[in-house]
mmCIF file with all atom_site columns, C-alpha atoms in Angstrom:
data_model
loop_
_atom_site.group_PDB
_atom_site.id
_atom_site.type_symbol
_atom_site.label_atom_id
_atom_site.label_alt_id
_atom_site.label_comp_id
_atom_site.label_asym_id
_atom_site.label_entity_id
_atom_site.label_seq_id
_atom_site.pdbx_PDB_ins_code
_atom_site.Cartn_x
_atom_site.Cartn_y
_atom_site.Cartn_z
_atom_site.occupancy
_atom_site.B_iso_or_equiv
_atom_site.pdbx_formal_charge
_atom_site.auth_seq_id
_atom_site.auth_comp_id
_atom_site.auth_asym_id
_atom_site.auth_atom_id
_atom_site.pdbx_PDB_model_num
ATOM 1   C CA . UNK A 1 1   ? -48.001 -60.874 -56.866 1.00 46.00 ? 1   UNK A CA 1
ATOM 2   C CA . UNK A 1 2   ? -45.251 -58.755 -55.366 1.00 49.00 ? 2   UNK A CA 1
ATOM 3   C CA . UNK A 1 3   ? -45.335 -57.078 -52.037 1.00 49.00 ? 3   UNK A CA 1
ATOM 4   C CA . UNK A 1 4   ? -43.924 -53.675 -51.178 1.00 49.00 ? 4   UNK A CA 1
ATOM 5   C CA . UNK A 1 5   ? -41.035 -53.578 -48.734 1.00 50.00 ? 5   UNK A CA 1
ATOM 6   C CA . UNK A 1 6   ? -42.183 -52.857 -45.213 1.00 58.00 ? 6   UNK A CA 1
ATOM 7   C CA . UNK A 1 7   ? -39.100 -50.800 -44.376 1.00 68.00 ? 7   UNK A CA 1
ATOM 8   C CA . UNK A 1 8   ? -38.151 -47.857 -46.552 1.00 83.00 ? 8   UNK A CA 1
ATOM 9   C CA . UNK A 1 9   ? -34.576 -46.608 -46.513 1.00 91.00 ? 9   UNK A CA 1
ATOM 10  C CA . UNK A 1 10  ? -34.297 -42.829 -46.175 1.00 94.00 ? 10  UNK A CA 1
ATOM 11  C CA . UNK A 1 11  ? -32.457 -41.070 -49.013 1.00 95.00 ? 11  UNK A CA 1
ATOM 12  C CA . UNK A 1 12  ? -29.196 -39.207 -48.500 1.00 96.00 ? 12  UNK A CA 1
ATOM 13  C CA . UNK A 1 13  ? -31.042 -35.886 -48.339 1.00 96.00 ? 13  UNK A CA 1
ATOM 14  C CA . UNK A 1 14  ? -33.106 -37.045 -45.355 1.00 97.00 ? 14  UNK A CA 1
ATOM 15  C CA . UNK A 1 15  ? -30.013 -38.507 -43.674 1.00 97.00 ? 15  UNK A CA 1
ATOM 16  C CA . UNK A 1 16  ? -28.240 -35.161 -44.261 1.00 97.00 ? 16  UNK A CA 1
ATOM 17  C CA . UNK A 1 17  ? -31.195 -33.292 -42.769 1.00 97.00 ? 17  UNK A CA 1
ATOM 18  C CA . UNK A 1 18  ? -31.220 -35.661 -39.798 1.00 97.00 ? 18  UNK A CA 1
ATOM 19  C CA . UNK A 1 19  ? -27.476 -35.130 -39.232 1.00 97.00 ? 19  UNK A CA 1
ATOM 20  C CA . UNK A 1 20  ? -27.874 -31.347 -39.418 1.00 97.00 ? 20  UNK A CA 1
ATOM 21  C CA . UNK A 1 21  ? -30.684 -31.488 -36.861 1.00 96.00 ? 21  UNK A CA 1
ATOM 22  C CA . UNK A 1 22  ? -28.493 -33.560 -34.518 1.00 96.00 ? 22  UNK A CA 1
ATOM 23  C CA . UNK A 1 23  ? -25.592 -31.115 -34.946 1.00 96.00 ? 23  UNK A CA 1
ATOM 24  C CA . UNK A 1 24  ? -27.911 -28.176 -34.320 1.00 93.00 ? 24  UNK A CA 1
ATOM 25  C CA . UNK A 1 25  ? -29.195 -29.816 -31.140 1.00 93.00 ? 25  UNK A CA 1
ATOM 26  C CA . UNK A 1 26  ? -25.660 -30.512 -29.912 1.00 93.00 ? 26  UNK A CA 1
ATOM 27  C CA . UNK A 1 27  ? -24.554 -26.942 -30.627 1.00 91.00 ? 27  UNK A CA 1
ATOM 28  C CA . UNK A 1 28  ? -27.617 -25.602 -28.823 1.00 88.00 ? 28  UNK A CA 1
ATOM 29  C CA . UNK A 1 29  ? -26.813 -27.719 -25.780 1.00 90.00 ? 29  UNK A CA 1
ATOM 30  C CA . UNK A 1 30  ? -23.217 -26.440 -25.768 1.00 89.00 ? 30  UNK A CA 1
ATOM 31  C CA . UNK A 1 31  ? -24.517 -22.876 -25.983 1.00 84.00 ? 31  UNK A CA 1
ATOM 32  C CA . UNK A 1 32  ? -26.974 -23.611 -23.188 1.00 85.00 ? 32  UNK A CA 1
ATOM 33  C CA . UNK A 1 33  ? -24.208 -25.018 -20.994 1.00 84.00 ? 33  UNK A CA 1
ATOM 34  C CA . UNK A 1 34  ? -22.141 -21.904 -21.576 1.00 82.00 ? 34  UNK A CA 1
ATOM 35  C CA . UNK A 1 35  ? -25.043 -19.632 -20.705 1.00 79.00 ? 35  UNK A CA 1
ATOM 36  C CA . UNK A 1 36  ? -25.996 -21.653 -17.626 1.00 78.00 ? 36  UNK A CA 1
ATOM 37  C CA . UNK A 1 37  ? -22.461 -21.487 -16.235 1.00 82.00 ? 37  UNK A CA 1
ATOM 38  C CA . UNK A 1 38  ? -21.929 -17.809 -17.026 1.00 78.00 ? 38  UNK A CA 1
ATOM 39  C CA . UNK A 1 39  ? -21.145 -15.291 -14.320 1.00 78.00 ? 39  UNK A CA 1
ATOM 40  C CA . UNK A 1 40  ? -24.390 -13.463 -15.123 1.00 78.00 ? 40  UNK A CA 1
ATOM 41  C CA . UNK A 1 41  ? -26.368 -16.343 -13.597 1.00 74.00 ? 41  UNK A CA 1
ATOM 42  C CA . UNK A 1 42  ? -23.964 -17.126 -10.765 1.00 77.00 ? 42  UNK A CA 1
ATOM 43  C CA . UNK A 1 43  ? -26.195 -15.579 -8.103  1.00 84.00 ? 43  UNK A CA 1
ATOM 44  C CA . UNK A 1 44  ? -29.528 -16.438 -9.768  1.00 84.00 ? 44  UNK A CA 1
ATOM 45  C CA . UNK A 1 45  ? -30.218 -20.152 -9.191  1.00 84.00 ? 45  UNK A CA 1
ATOM 46  C CA . UNK A 1 46  ? -33.907 -19.923 -10.159 1.00 86.00 ? 46  UNK A CA 1
ATOM 47  C CA . UNK A 1 47  ? -33.114 -18.342 -13.514 1.00 84.00 ? 47  UNK A CA 1
ATOM 48  C CA . UNK A 1 48  ? -30.348 -20.882 -14.116 1.00 83.00 ? 48  UNK A CA 1
ATOM 49  C CA . UNK A 1 49  ? -32.678 -23.795 -13.347 1.00 86.00 ? 49  UNK A CA 1
ATOM 50  C CA . UNK A 1 50  ? -35.365 -22.345 -15.623 1.00 89.00 ? 50  UNK A CA 1
ATOM 51  C CA . UNK A 1 51  ? -32.857 -21.871 -18.452 1.00 85.00 ? 51  UNK A CA 1
ATOM 52  C CA . UNK A 1 52  ? -31.631 -25.450 -18.113 1.00 87.00 ? 52  UNK A CA 1
ATOM 53  C CA . UNK A 1 53  ? -35.176 -26.875 -17.931 1.00 91.00 ? 53  UNK A CA 1
ATOM 54  C CA . UNK A 1 54  ? -36.442 -24.975 -20.986 1.00 91.00 ? 54  UNK A CA 1
ATOM 55  C CA . UNK A 1 55  ? -33.257 -25.734 -22.931 1.00 89.00 ? 55  UNK A CA 1
ATOM 56  C CA . UNK A 1 56  ? -33.481 -29.434 -22.144 1.00 91.00 ? 56  UNK A CA 1
ATOM 57  C CA . UNK A 1 57  ? -37.146 -29.471 -23.146 1.00 94.00 ? 57  UNK A CA 1
ATOM 58  C CA . UNK A 1 58  ? -36.424 -27.842 -26.498 1.00 91.00 ? 58  UNK A CA 1
ATOM 59  C CA . UNK A 1 59  ? -33.461 -30.158 -27.102 1.00 93.00 ? 59  UNK A CA 1
ATOM 60  C CA . UNK A 1 60  ? -35.654 -33.191 -26.434 1.00 95.00 ? 60  UNK A CA 1
ATOM 61  C CA . UNK A 1 61  ? -38.335 -31.816 -28.766 1.00 95.00 ? 61  UNK A CA 1
ATOM 62  C CA . UNK A 1 62  ? -35.753 -31.152 -31.487 1.00 94.00 ? 62  UNK A CA 1
ATOM 63  C CA . UNK A 1 63  ? -34.342 -34.674 -31.158 1.00 96.00 ? 63  UNK A CA 1
ATOM 64  C CA . UNK A 1 64  ? -37.822 -36.167 -31.364 1.00 97.00 ? 64  UNK A CA 1
ATOM 65  C CA . UNK A 1 65  ? -38.543 -34.110 -34.477 1.00 96.00 ? 65  UNK A CA 1
ATOM 66  C CA . UNK A 1 66  ? -35.213 -35.128 -36.028 1.00 97.00 ? 66  UNK A CA 1
ATOM 67  C CA . UNK A 1 67  ? -36.108 -38.799 -35.679 1.00 97.00 ? 67  UNK A CA 1
ATOM 68  C CA . UNK A 1 68  ? -39.604 -38.164 -37.044 1.00 97.00 ? 68  UNK A CA 1
ATOM 69  C CA . UNK A 1 69  ? -38.106 -36.364 -40.067 1.00 96.00 ? 69  UNK A CA 1
ATOM 70  C CA . UNK A 1 70  ? -35.841 -39.362 -40.638 1.00 96.00 ? 70  UNK A CA 1
ATOM 71  C CA . UNK A 1 71  ? -38.893 -41.616 -40.411 1.00 95.00 ? 71  UNK A CA 1
ATOM 72  C CA . UNK A 1 72  ? -40.515 -39.617 -43.221 1.00 94.00 ? 72  UNK A CA 1
ATOM 73  C CA . UNK A 1 73  ? -43.187 -37.793 -41.268 1.00 96.00 ? 73  UNK A CA 1
ATOM 74  C CA . UNK A 1 74  ? -44.356 -34.713 -43.138 1.00 96.00 ? 74  UNK A CA 1
ATOM 75  C CA . UNK A 1 75  ? -45.735 -32.989 -40.047 1.00 97.00 ? 75  UNK A CA 1
ATOM 76  C CA . UNK A 1 76  ? -42.251 -33.094 -38.488 1.00 97.00 ? 76  UNK A CA 1
ATOM 77  C CA . UNK A 1 77  ? -40.803 -31.339 -41.550 1.00 96.00 ? 77  UNK A CA 1
ATOM 78  C CA . UNK A 1 78  ? -43.439 -28.631 -41.180 1.00 97.00 ? 78  UNK A CA 1
ATOM 79  C CA . UNK A 1 79  ? -42.722 -28.166 -37.459 1.00 97.00 ? 79  UNK A CA 1
ATOM 80  C CA . UNK A 1 80  ? -38.951 -28.004 -38.072 1.00 96.00 ? 80  UNK A CA 1
ATOM 81  C CA . UNK A 1 81  ? -39.585 -25.427 -40.797 1.00 97.00 ? 81  UNK A CA 1
ATOM 82  C CA . UNK A 1 82  ? -41.706 -23.281 -38.484 1.00 97.00 ? 82  UNK A CA 1
ATOM 83  C CA . UNK A 1 83  ? -39.121 -23.527 -35.709 1.00 94.00 ? 83  UNK A CA 1
ATOM 84  C CA . UNK A 1 84  ? -36.401 -22.471 -38.152 1.00 95.00 ? 84  UNK A CA 1
ATOM 85  C CA . UNK A 1 85  ? -38.486 -19.484 -39.296 1.00 96.00 ? 85  UNK A CA 1
ATOM 86  C CA . UNK A 1 86  ? -38.974 -18.419 -35.665 1.00 93.00 ? 86  UNK A CA 1
ATOM 87  C CA . UNK A 1 87  ? -35.250 -18.892 -35.095 1.00 91.00 ? 87  UNK A CA 1
ATOM 88  C CA . UNK A 1 88  ? -34.472 -16.663 -38.097 1.00 93.00 ? 88  UNK A CA 1
ATOM 89  C CA . UNK A 1 89  ? -36.815 -13.969 -36.845 1.00 93.00 ? 89  UNK A CA 1
ATOM 90  C CA . UNK A 1 90  ? -35.170 -13.989 -33.432 1.00 89.00 ? 90  UNK A CA 1
ATOM 91  C CA . UNK A 1 91  ? -31.627 -14.002 -34.842 1.00 88.00 ? 91  UNK A CA 1
ATOM 92  C CA . UNK A 1 92  ? -32.311 -11.049 -37.120 1.00 90.00 ? 92  UNK A CA 1
ATOM 93  C CA . UNK A 1 93  ? -34.362 -9.000  -34.650 1.00 90.00 ? 93  UNK A CA 1
ATOM 94  C CA . UNK A 1 94  ? -32.545 -9.476  -31.339 1.00 83.00 ? 94  UNK A CA 1
ATOM 95  C CA . UNK A 1 95  ? -29.585 -7.158  -30.911 1.00 79.00 ? 95  UNK A CA 1
ATOM 96  C CA . UNK A 1 96  ? -27.220 -9.626  -29.203 1.00 76.00 ? 96  UNK A CA 1
ATOM 97  C CA . UNK A 1 97  ? -27.182 -12.456 -31.768 1.00 71.00 ? 97  UNK A CA 1
ATOM 98  C CA . UNK A 1 98  ? -23.645 -13.725 -31.966 1.00 79.00 ? 98  UNK A CA 1
ATOM 99  C CA . UNK A 1 99  ? -21.819 -15.709 -34.589 1.00 83.00 ? 99  UNK A CA 1
ATOM 100 C CA . UNK A 1 100 ? -22.933 -18.926 -32.892 1.00 82.00 ? 100 UNK A CA 1
ATOM 101 C CA . UNK A 1 101 ? -26.593 -18.005 -33.443 1.00 87.00 ? 101 UNK A CA 1
ATOM 102 C CA . UNK A 1 102 ? -25.995 -17.357 -37.137 1.00 90.00 ? 102 UNK A CA 1
ATOM 103 C CA . UNK A 1 103 ? -24.205 -20.701 -37.396 1.00 91.00 ? 103 UNK A CA 1
ATOM 104 C CA . UNK A 1 104 ? -27.102 -22.507 -35.726 1.00 91.00 ? 104 UNK A CA 1
ATOM 105 C CA . UNK A 1 105 ? -29.515 -20.799 -38.085 1.00 93.00 ? 105 UNK A CA 1
ATOM 106 C CA . UNK A 1 106 ? -27.452 -21.873 -41.092 1.00 95.00 ? 106 UNK A CA 1
ATOM 107 C CA . UNK A 1 107 ? -27.365 -25.471 -39.904 1.00 95.00 ? 107 UNK A CA 1
ATOM 108 C CA . UNK A 1 108 ? -31.123 -25.451 -39.252 1.00 95.00 ? 108 UNK A CA 1
ATOM 109 C CA . UNK A 1 109 ? -31.774 -23.929 -42.677 1.00 96.00 ? 109 UNK A CA 1
ATOM 110 C CA . UNK A 1 110 ? -29.618 -26.624 -44.302 1.00 97.00 ? 110 UNK A CA 1
ATOM 111 C CA . UNK A 1 111 ? -31.661 -29.263 -42.454 1.00 97.00 ? 111 UNK A CA 1
ATOM 112 C CA . UNK A 1 112 ? -34.901 -27.766 -43.734 1.00 97.00 ? 112 UNK A CA 1
ATOM 113 C CA . UNK A 1 113 ? -33.599 -27.574 -47.300 1.00 97.00 ? 113 UNK A CA 1
ATOM 114 C CA . UNK A 1 114 ? -32.499 -31.200 -47.130 1.00 97.00 ? 114 UNK A CA 1
ATOM 115 C CA . UNK A 1 115 ? -35.873 -32.230 -45.758 1.00 96.00 ? 115 UNK A CA 1
ATOM 116 C CA . UNK A 1 116 ? -37.639 -30.708 -48.779 1.00 97.00 ? 116 UNK A CA 1
ATOM 117 C CA . UNK A 1 117 ? -35.250 -31.872 -51.516 1.00 96.00 ? 117 UNK A CA 1
ATOM 118 C CA . UNK A 1 118 ? -36.886 -33.849 -54.353 1.00 96.00 ? 118 UNK A CA 1
ATOM 119 C CA . UNK A 1 119 ? -35.592 -37.196 -53.039 1.00 95.00 ? 119 UNK A CA 1
ATOM 120 C CA . UNK A 1 120 ? -36.902 -36.307 -49.585 1.00 96.00 ? 120 UNK A CA 1
ATOM 121 C CA . UNK A 1 121 ? -40.315 -35.402 -50.981 1.00 95.00 ? 121 UNK A CA 1
ATOM 122 C CA . UNK A 1 122 ? -40.507 -38.745 -52.783 1.00 95.00 ? 122 UNK A CA 1
ATOM 123 C CA . UNK A 1 123 ? -39.501 -40.575 -49.606 1.00 96.00 ? 123 UNK A CA 1
ATOM 124 C CA . UNK A 1 124 ? -42.108 -38.789 -47.477 1.00 95.00 ? 124 UNK A CA 1
ATOM 125 C CA . UNK A 1 125 ? -44.754 -39.519 -50.092 1.00 94.00 ? 125 UNK A CA 1
ATOM 126 C CA . UNK A 1 126 ? -43.805 -43.205 -50.185 1.00 93.00 ? 126 UNK A CA 1
ATOM 127 C CA . UNK A 1 127 ? -43.919 -43.403 -46.376 1.00 92.00 ? 127 UNK A CA 1
ATOM 128 C CA . UNK A 1 128 ? -47.347 -41.799 -46.443 1.00 90.00 ? 128 UNK A CA 1
ATOM 129 C CA . UNK A 1 129 ? -48.577 -44.315 -49.040 1.00 89.00 ? 129 UNK A CA 1
ATOM 130 C CA . UNK A 1 130 ? -47.114 -47.240 -47.085 1.00 85.00 ? 130 UNK A CA 1
ATOM 131 C CA . UNK A 1 131 ? -48.887 -46.335 -43.868 1.00 79.00 ? 131 UNK A CA 1
#
């Protein structure tokens, strides 16, 4: 009788998706730092604090989801997909979306595509069967 391995190794597509999610989070934090230190918020400490708090919360959520995607959790893939759709809607409907926002959207879209690649689907299914 053979036993199944207790630890599954994520495929390259999941690792790619994970890396893209980490890069997206880092770029978002850099953008947040730039916005928080801008002259527009120099005399508005409450708005600056709110921006930093909400940005940090979303960064923490995105990091948590990135690790859950790497662990093969299907619900995390769905949440990342929904967040990317909302991001796309905001980028294409808000008038002041800069090149940075389009870059973040591209990185997030690449993460979603990697998370749903055939190897990724097989990995998520095997994690689901193992648990």
